[in-house]
Coordinates of C-alpha atoms in Angstrom, one line a residue:
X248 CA 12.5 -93.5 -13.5
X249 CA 9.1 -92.7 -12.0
X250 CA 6.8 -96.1 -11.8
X251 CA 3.8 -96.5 -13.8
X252 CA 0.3 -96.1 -12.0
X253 CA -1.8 -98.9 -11.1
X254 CA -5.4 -99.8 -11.4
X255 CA -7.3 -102.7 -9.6
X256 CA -11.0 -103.5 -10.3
X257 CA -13.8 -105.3 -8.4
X258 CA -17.1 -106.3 -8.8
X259 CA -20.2 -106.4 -6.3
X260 CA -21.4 -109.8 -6.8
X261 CA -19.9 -113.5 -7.5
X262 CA -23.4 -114.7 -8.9
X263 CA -25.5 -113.0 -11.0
X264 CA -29.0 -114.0 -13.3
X265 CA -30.0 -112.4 -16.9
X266 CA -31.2 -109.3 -16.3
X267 CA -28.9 -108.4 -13.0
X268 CA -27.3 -105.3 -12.5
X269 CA -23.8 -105.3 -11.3
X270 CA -21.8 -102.5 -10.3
X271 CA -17.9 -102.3 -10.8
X272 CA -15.2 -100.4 -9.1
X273 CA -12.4 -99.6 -10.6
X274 CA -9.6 -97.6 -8.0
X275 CA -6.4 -95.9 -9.7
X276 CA -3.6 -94.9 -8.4
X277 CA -0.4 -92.7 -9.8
X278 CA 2.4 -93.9 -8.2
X279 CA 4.5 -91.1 -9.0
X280 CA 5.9 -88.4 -6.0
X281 CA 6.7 -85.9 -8.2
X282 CA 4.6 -85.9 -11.9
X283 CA 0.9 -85.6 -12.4
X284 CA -0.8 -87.8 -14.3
X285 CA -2.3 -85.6 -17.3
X286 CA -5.1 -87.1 -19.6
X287 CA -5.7 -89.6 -18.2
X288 CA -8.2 -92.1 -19.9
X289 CA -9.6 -95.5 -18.4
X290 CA -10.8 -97.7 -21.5
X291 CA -12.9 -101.0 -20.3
X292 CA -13.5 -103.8 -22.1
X293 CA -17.0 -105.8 -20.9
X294 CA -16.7 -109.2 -22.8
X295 CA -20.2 -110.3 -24.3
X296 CA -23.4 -110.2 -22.4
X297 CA -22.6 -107.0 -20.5
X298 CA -24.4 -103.4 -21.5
X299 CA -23.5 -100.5 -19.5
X300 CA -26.3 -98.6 -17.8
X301 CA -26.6 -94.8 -18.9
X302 CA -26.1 -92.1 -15.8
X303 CA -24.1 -94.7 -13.0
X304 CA -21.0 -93.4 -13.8
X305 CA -19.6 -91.6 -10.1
X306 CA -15.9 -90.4 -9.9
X307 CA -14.9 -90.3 -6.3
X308 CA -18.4 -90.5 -5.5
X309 CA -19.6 -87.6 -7.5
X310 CA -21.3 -88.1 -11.1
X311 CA -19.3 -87.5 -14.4
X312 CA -20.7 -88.0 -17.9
X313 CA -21.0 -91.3 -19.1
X314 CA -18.3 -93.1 -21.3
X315 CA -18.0 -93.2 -24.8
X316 CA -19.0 -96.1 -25.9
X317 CA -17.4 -97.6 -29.5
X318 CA -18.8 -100.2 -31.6
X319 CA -21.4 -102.4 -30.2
X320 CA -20.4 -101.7 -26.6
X321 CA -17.0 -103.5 -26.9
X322 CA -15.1 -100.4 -25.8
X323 CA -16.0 -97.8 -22.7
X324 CA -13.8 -95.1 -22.8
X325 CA -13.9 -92.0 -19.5
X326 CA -11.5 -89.1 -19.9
X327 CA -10.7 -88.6 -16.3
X328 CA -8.2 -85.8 -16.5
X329 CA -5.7 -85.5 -14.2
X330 CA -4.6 -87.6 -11.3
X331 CA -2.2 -86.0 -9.6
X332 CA 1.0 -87.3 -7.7
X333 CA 0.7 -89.8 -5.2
X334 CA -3.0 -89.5 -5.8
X335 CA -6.0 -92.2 -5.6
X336 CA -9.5 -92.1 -8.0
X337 CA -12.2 -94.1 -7.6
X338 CA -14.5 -95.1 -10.7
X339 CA -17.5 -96.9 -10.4
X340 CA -20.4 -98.0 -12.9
X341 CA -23.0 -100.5 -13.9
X342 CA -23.7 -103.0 -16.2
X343 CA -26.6 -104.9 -16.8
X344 CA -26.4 -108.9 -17.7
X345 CA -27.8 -109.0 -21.0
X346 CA -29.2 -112.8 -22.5
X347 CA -25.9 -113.1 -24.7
X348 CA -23.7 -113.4 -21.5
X349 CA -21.9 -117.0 -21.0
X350 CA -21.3 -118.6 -18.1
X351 CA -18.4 -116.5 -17.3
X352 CA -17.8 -112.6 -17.5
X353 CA -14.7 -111.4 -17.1
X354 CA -14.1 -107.8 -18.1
X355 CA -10.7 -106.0 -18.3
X356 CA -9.8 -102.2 -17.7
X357 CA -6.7 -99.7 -18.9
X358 CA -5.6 -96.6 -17.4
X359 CA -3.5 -94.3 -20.0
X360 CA -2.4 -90.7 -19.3
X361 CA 0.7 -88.9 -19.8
X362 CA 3.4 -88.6 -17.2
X363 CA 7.1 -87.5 -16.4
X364 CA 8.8 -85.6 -19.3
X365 CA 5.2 -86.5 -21.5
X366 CA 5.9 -90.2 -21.4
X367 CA 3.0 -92.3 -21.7
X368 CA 2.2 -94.3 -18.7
X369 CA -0.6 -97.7 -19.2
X370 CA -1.9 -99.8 -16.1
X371 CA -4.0 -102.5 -16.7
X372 CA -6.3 -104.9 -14.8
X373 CA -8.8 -107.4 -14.8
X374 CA -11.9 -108.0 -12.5
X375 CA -10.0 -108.7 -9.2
X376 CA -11.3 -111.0 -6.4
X377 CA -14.2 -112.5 -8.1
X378 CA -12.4 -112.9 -11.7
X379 CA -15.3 -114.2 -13.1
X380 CA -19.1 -113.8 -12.9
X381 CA -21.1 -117.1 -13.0
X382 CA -24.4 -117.1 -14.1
X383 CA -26.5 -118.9 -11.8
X384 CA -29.5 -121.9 -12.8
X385 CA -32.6 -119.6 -13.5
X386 CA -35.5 -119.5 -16.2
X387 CA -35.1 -117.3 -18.8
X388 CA -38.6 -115.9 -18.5
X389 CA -39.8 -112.3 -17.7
X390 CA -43.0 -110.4 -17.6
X391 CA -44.0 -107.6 -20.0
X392 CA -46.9 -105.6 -19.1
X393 CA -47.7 -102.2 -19.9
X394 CA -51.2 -99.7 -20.2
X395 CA -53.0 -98.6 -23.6
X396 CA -54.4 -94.5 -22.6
X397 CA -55.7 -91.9 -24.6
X398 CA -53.1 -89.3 -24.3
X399 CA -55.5 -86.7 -23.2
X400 CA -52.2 -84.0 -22.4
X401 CA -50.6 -85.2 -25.5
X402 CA -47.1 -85.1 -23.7
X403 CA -46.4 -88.9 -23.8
X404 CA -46.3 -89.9 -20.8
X405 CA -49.2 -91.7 -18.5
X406 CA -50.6 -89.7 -16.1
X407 CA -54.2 -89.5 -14.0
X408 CA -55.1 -87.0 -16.4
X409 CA -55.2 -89.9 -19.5
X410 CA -58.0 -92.1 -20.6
X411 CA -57.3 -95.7 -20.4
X412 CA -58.5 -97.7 -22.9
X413 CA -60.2 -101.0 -21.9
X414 CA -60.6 -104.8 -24.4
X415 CA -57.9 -103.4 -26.2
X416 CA -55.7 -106.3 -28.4
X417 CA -51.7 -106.7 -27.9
X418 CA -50.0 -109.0 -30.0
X419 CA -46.7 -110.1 -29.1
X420 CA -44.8 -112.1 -32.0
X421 CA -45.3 -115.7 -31.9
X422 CA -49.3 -115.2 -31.7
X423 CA -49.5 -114.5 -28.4
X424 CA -52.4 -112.4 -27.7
X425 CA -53.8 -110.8 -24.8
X426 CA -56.7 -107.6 -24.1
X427 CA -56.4 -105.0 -21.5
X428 CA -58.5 -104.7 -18.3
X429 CA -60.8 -101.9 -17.4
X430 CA -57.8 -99.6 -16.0
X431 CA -56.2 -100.4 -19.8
X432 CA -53.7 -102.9 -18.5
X433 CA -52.3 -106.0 -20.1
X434 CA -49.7 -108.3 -19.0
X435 CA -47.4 -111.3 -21.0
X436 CA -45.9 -113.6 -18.3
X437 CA -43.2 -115.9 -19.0
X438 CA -41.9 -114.5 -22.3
X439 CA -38.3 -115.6 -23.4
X440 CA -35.5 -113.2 -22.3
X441 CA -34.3 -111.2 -25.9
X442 CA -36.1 -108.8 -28.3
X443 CA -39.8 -109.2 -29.1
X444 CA -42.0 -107.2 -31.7
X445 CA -45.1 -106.1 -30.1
X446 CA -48.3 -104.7 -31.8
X447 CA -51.4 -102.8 -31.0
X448 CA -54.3 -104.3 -32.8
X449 CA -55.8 -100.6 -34.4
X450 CA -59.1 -102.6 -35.1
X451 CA -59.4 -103.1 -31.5
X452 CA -59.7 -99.7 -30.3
X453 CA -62.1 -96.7 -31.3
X454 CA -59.0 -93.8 -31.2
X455 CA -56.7 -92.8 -33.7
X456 CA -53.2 -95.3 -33.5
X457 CA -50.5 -93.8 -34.8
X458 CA -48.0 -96.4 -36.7
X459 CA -44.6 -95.4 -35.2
X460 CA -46.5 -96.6 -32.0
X461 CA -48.8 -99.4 -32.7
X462 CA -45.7 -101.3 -33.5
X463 CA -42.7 -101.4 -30.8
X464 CA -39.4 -103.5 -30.7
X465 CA -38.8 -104.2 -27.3
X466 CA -35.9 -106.1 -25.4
X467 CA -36.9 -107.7 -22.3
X468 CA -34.4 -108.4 -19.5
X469 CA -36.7 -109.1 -16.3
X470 CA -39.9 -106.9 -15.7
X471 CA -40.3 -104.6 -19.0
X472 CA -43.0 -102.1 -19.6
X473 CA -44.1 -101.0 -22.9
X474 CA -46.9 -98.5 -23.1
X475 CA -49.0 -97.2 -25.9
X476 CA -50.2 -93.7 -25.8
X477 CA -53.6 -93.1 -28.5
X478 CA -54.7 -89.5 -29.9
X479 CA -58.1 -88.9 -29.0
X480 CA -60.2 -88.5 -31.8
X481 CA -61.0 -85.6 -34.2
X482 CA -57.8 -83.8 -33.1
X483 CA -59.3 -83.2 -30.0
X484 CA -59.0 -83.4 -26.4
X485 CA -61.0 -85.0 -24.1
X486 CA -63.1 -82.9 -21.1
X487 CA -62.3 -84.2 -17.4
X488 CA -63.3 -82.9 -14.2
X489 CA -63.4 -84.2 -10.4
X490 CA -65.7 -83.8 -7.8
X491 CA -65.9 -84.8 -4.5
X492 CA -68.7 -86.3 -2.0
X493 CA -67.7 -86.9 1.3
X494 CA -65.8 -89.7 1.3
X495 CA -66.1 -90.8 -1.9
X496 CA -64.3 -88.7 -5.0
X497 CA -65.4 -89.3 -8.7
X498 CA -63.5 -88.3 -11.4
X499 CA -64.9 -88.0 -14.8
X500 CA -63.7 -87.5 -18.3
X501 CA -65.9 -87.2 -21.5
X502 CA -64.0 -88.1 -25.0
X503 CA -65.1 -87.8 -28.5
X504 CA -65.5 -91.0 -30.2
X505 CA -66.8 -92.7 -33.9
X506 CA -70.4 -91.8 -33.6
X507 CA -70.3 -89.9 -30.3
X508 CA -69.1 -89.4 -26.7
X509 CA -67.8 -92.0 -24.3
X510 CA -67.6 -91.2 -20.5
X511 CA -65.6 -93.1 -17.7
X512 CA -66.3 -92.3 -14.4
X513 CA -63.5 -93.2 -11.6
X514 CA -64.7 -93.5 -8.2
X515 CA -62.4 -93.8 -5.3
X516 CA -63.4 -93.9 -1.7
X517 CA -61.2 -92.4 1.1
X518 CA -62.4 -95.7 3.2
X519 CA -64.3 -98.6 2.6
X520 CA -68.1 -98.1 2.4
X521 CA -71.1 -100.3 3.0
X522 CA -73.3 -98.5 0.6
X523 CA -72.6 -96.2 -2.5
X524 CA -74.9 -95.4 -5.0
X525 CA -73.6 -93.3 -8.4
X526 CA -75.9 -92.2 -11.0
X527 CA -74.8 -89.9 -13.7
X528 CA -77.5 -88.1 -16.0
X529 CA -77.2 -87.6 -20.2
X530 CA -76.7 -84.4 -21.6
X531 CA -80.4 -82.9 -23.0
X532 CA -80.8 -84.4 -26.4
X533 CA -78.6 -87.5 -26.0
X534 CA -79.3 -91.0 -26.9
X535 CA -77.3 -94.1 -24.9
X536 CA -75.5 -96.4 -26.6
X537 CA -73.6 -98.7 -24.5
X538 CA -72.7 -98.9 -20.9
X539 CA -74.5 -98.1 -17.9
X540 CA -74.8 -94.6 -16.1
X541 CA -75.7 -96.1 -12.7
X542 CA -74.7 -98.2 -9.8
X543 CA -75.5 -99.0 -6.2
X544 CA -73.6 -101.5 -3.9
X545 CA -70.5 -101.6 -1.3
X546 CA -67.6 -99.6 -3.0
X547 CA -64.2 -101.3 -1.1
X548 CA -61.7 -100.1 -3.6
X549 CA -61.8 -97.9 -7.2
X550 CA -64.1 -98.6 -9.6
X551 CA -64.8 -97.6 -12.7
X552 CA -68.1 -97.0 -14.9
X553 CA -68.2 -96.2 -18.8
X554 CA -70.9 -95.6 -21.2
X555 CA -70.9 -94.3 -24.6
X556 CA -74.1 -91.9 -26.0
X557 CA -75.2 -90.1 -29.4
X558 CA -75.3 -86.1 -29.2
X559 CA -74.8 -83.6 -32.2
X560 CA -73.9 -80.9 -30.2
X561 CA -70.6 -80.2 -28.1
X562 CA -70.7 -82.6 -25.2
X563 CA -71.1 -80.5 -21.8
X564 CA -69.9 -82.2 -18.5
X565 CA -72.5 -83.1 -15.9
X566 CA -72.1 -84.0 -12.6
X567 CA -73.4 -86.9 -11.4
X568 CA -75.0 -87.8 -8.3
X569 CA -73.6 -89.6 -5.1
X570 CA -75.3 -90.9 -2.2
X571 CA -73.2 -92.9 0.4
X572 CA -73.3 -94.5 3.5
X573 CA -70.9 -95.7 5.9

C-alpha cells in the first residue's frame, strides 16, 4: 500500500498586532514512488480574525490564482493539480490580522488528491512550530486620512492633473469632524480599529458630490485611506496648464464654479529661493471675488494661491507673471 502524502505548515511570525500581515507556508509532499498525486486540492481553515490577502498566493515561488474562498472566509480552497511521485510543493500566502482575532490563532490545512488505483489520499496539518499566534499589548487605534479633488480626468483616481479641494467637511460616525488643508487633505488620528461610516459634508464644497461617494463604509486596520473624487461643475472639465520660470514652475488650473471661475495656482521651486514674486492677471471683463492673485516673499517649498472671479464669457488661461531671485 502506497503511504499517504504529507503536508507541514509554518508561519513567519510568533507575535503579531491588529492589522499585521503574516505570511504562511504550507510544503506538501506525495510520498508515493510510483503514483502521482492527481487533483490535488489544499483546503485551509483560518480560525476567526484572519482575512486572506488577494494576489499573495505563490506555488513554488511562482503566482497562481487566488483560492476560493467559501462562506465568510472560513474555508480557502487551491486546486493545485498534480504532484507527482516522490515530489515536493510549496504554497505560500497572506493573511491579515483583522480586530475579531483572539489572543490565539491557530489555523489548520488539508491536502486531498487522488492517488494509486483512484484512491483518495488526505494529509492534514496544523500551524507547525509556532502553533499559535499571540497578539501582542498594543492600542487599537489607527489613522484615516485621505484627499477631497475635483476629478478633473474623470478616471477616479488622484493624480497631479486633479483639483484639490480645500475647508472641505469629513464626518466620521461618532461626530467626529475634521476640514481639509489647502492640498485637500484631512486626517482622523486615533480612531478605533473596525468599520466606520464616513461622509462628505455636500454643503461644504462648491462641486457636484455624487451620493454613492459622499458616503463610504470603510474598515480600518492600521493606516487607511479613503478618498473622495468630485465632478467639476456644469459637466465640465476644468482648464490646466504649466509653465516654467527658471527655477520656479507654476502650474495652473481654472475650474467652473456657482457664479464663476476659481483658479489655483501651484508653485514649486527646483531649490529654495530668497525672493519670489507671482502675480497673475484677470481675464478682460472679470470681476474678483475672493482670494488673492499676488504674492511676493521667500518660496522654500510648494505653495499654493486660489482666487475665485465673475466672467460671462468662457474663461481663457492667462499666464502669470514670475520674478525670482536666488
Amino acid at each position: 500500500m502506497e503511504p499517504p502524502p504529507t503536508i507541514s505548515k509554518a508561519v513567519n511570525a510568533a507575535e503579531v498586532a491588529i492589522g499585521d500581515r503574516v505570511t504562511y507556508t504550507v510544503t506538501m509532499r506525495n510520498e508515493s514512488r510510483t503514483a502521482d498525486l492527481v487533483d490535488a486540492v489544499l483546503t485551509d481553515t483560518p480560525s476567526k480574525g484572519l482575512e486572506y490577502i488577494a494576489g499573495t498566493s505563490r506555488l513554488d515561488g511562482q503566482p497562481i490564482a487566488d483560492p476560493q474562498v467559501t462562506g465568510t472566509g472560513t474555508e480557502l480552497r487551491w486546486n493545485l493539480g498534480v504532484i507527482p511521485a516522490q515530489a515536493e510543493r510549496k504554497l505560500t500566502y497572506d493573511m491579515r490580522v483583522t480586530p475579531e482575532a483572539g489572543t490565539e490563532i491557530i489555523n489548520l490545512a488539508r491536502l486531498q488528491g487522488k492517488g494509486a488505483a483512484g484512491q483518495t489520499d488526505i494529509a492534514s496539518a496544523a500551524t507547525e512550530n509556532v502553533r499559535s499566534v499571540r497578539l501582542l499589548n498594543f492600542a487599537p487605534y489607527a489613522d484615516l486620512l485621505g484627499t477631497v479633488y475635483v476629478d478633473l480626468d474623470g478616471d477616479k483616481q488622484l493624480s497631479e492633473d486633479d483639483l484639490p479641494v480645500s475647508g472641505a467637511r469629513v464626518v466620521l460616525a461618532g461626530g467626529r469632524l475634521v476640514q481639509t488643508d489647502v492640498r485637500g487633505r484631512y486626517h482622523f488620528g486615533n480612531v478605533p480599529l473596525g468599520t466606520h461610516a464616513l461622509r462628505l459634508d455636500s454643503a461644504s464644497v462648491s462641486y457636484p458630490v455624487d451620493q454613492s461617494v459622499a458616503t463610504q463604509t470603510v474598515r480600518v486596520l492600521g493606516l487607511t485611506t479613503v478618498d473622495f473624487p468630485l465632478e467639476p461643475n456644469q459637466g465640465r472639465l476644468g482648464r490646466a496648464a504649466e509653465y516654467g520660470f527658471g527655477p520656479v514652475t507654476v502650474r495652473k488650473t481654472v475650474l467652473p464654479v456657482a457664479g464663476g471661475y476659481q483658479v489655483r495656482l501651484t508653485l514649486t521651486p527646483a531649490a529654495a529661493l530668497s525672493q519670489v514674486t507671482v502675480r497673475d492677471l484677470l481675464p478682460q471683463g472679470a470681476e474678483q471675488l475672493s482670494g488673492q492673485l499676488e504674492r511676493s516673499g521667500p518660496l522654500n517649498e510648494p505653495e499654493t494661491l486660489e482666487y475665485t472671479y465673475r466672467l460671462s464669457a468662457p474663461a481663457p488661461l492667462v499666464a502669470p507673471t514670475v520674478e525670482w531671485k536666488e
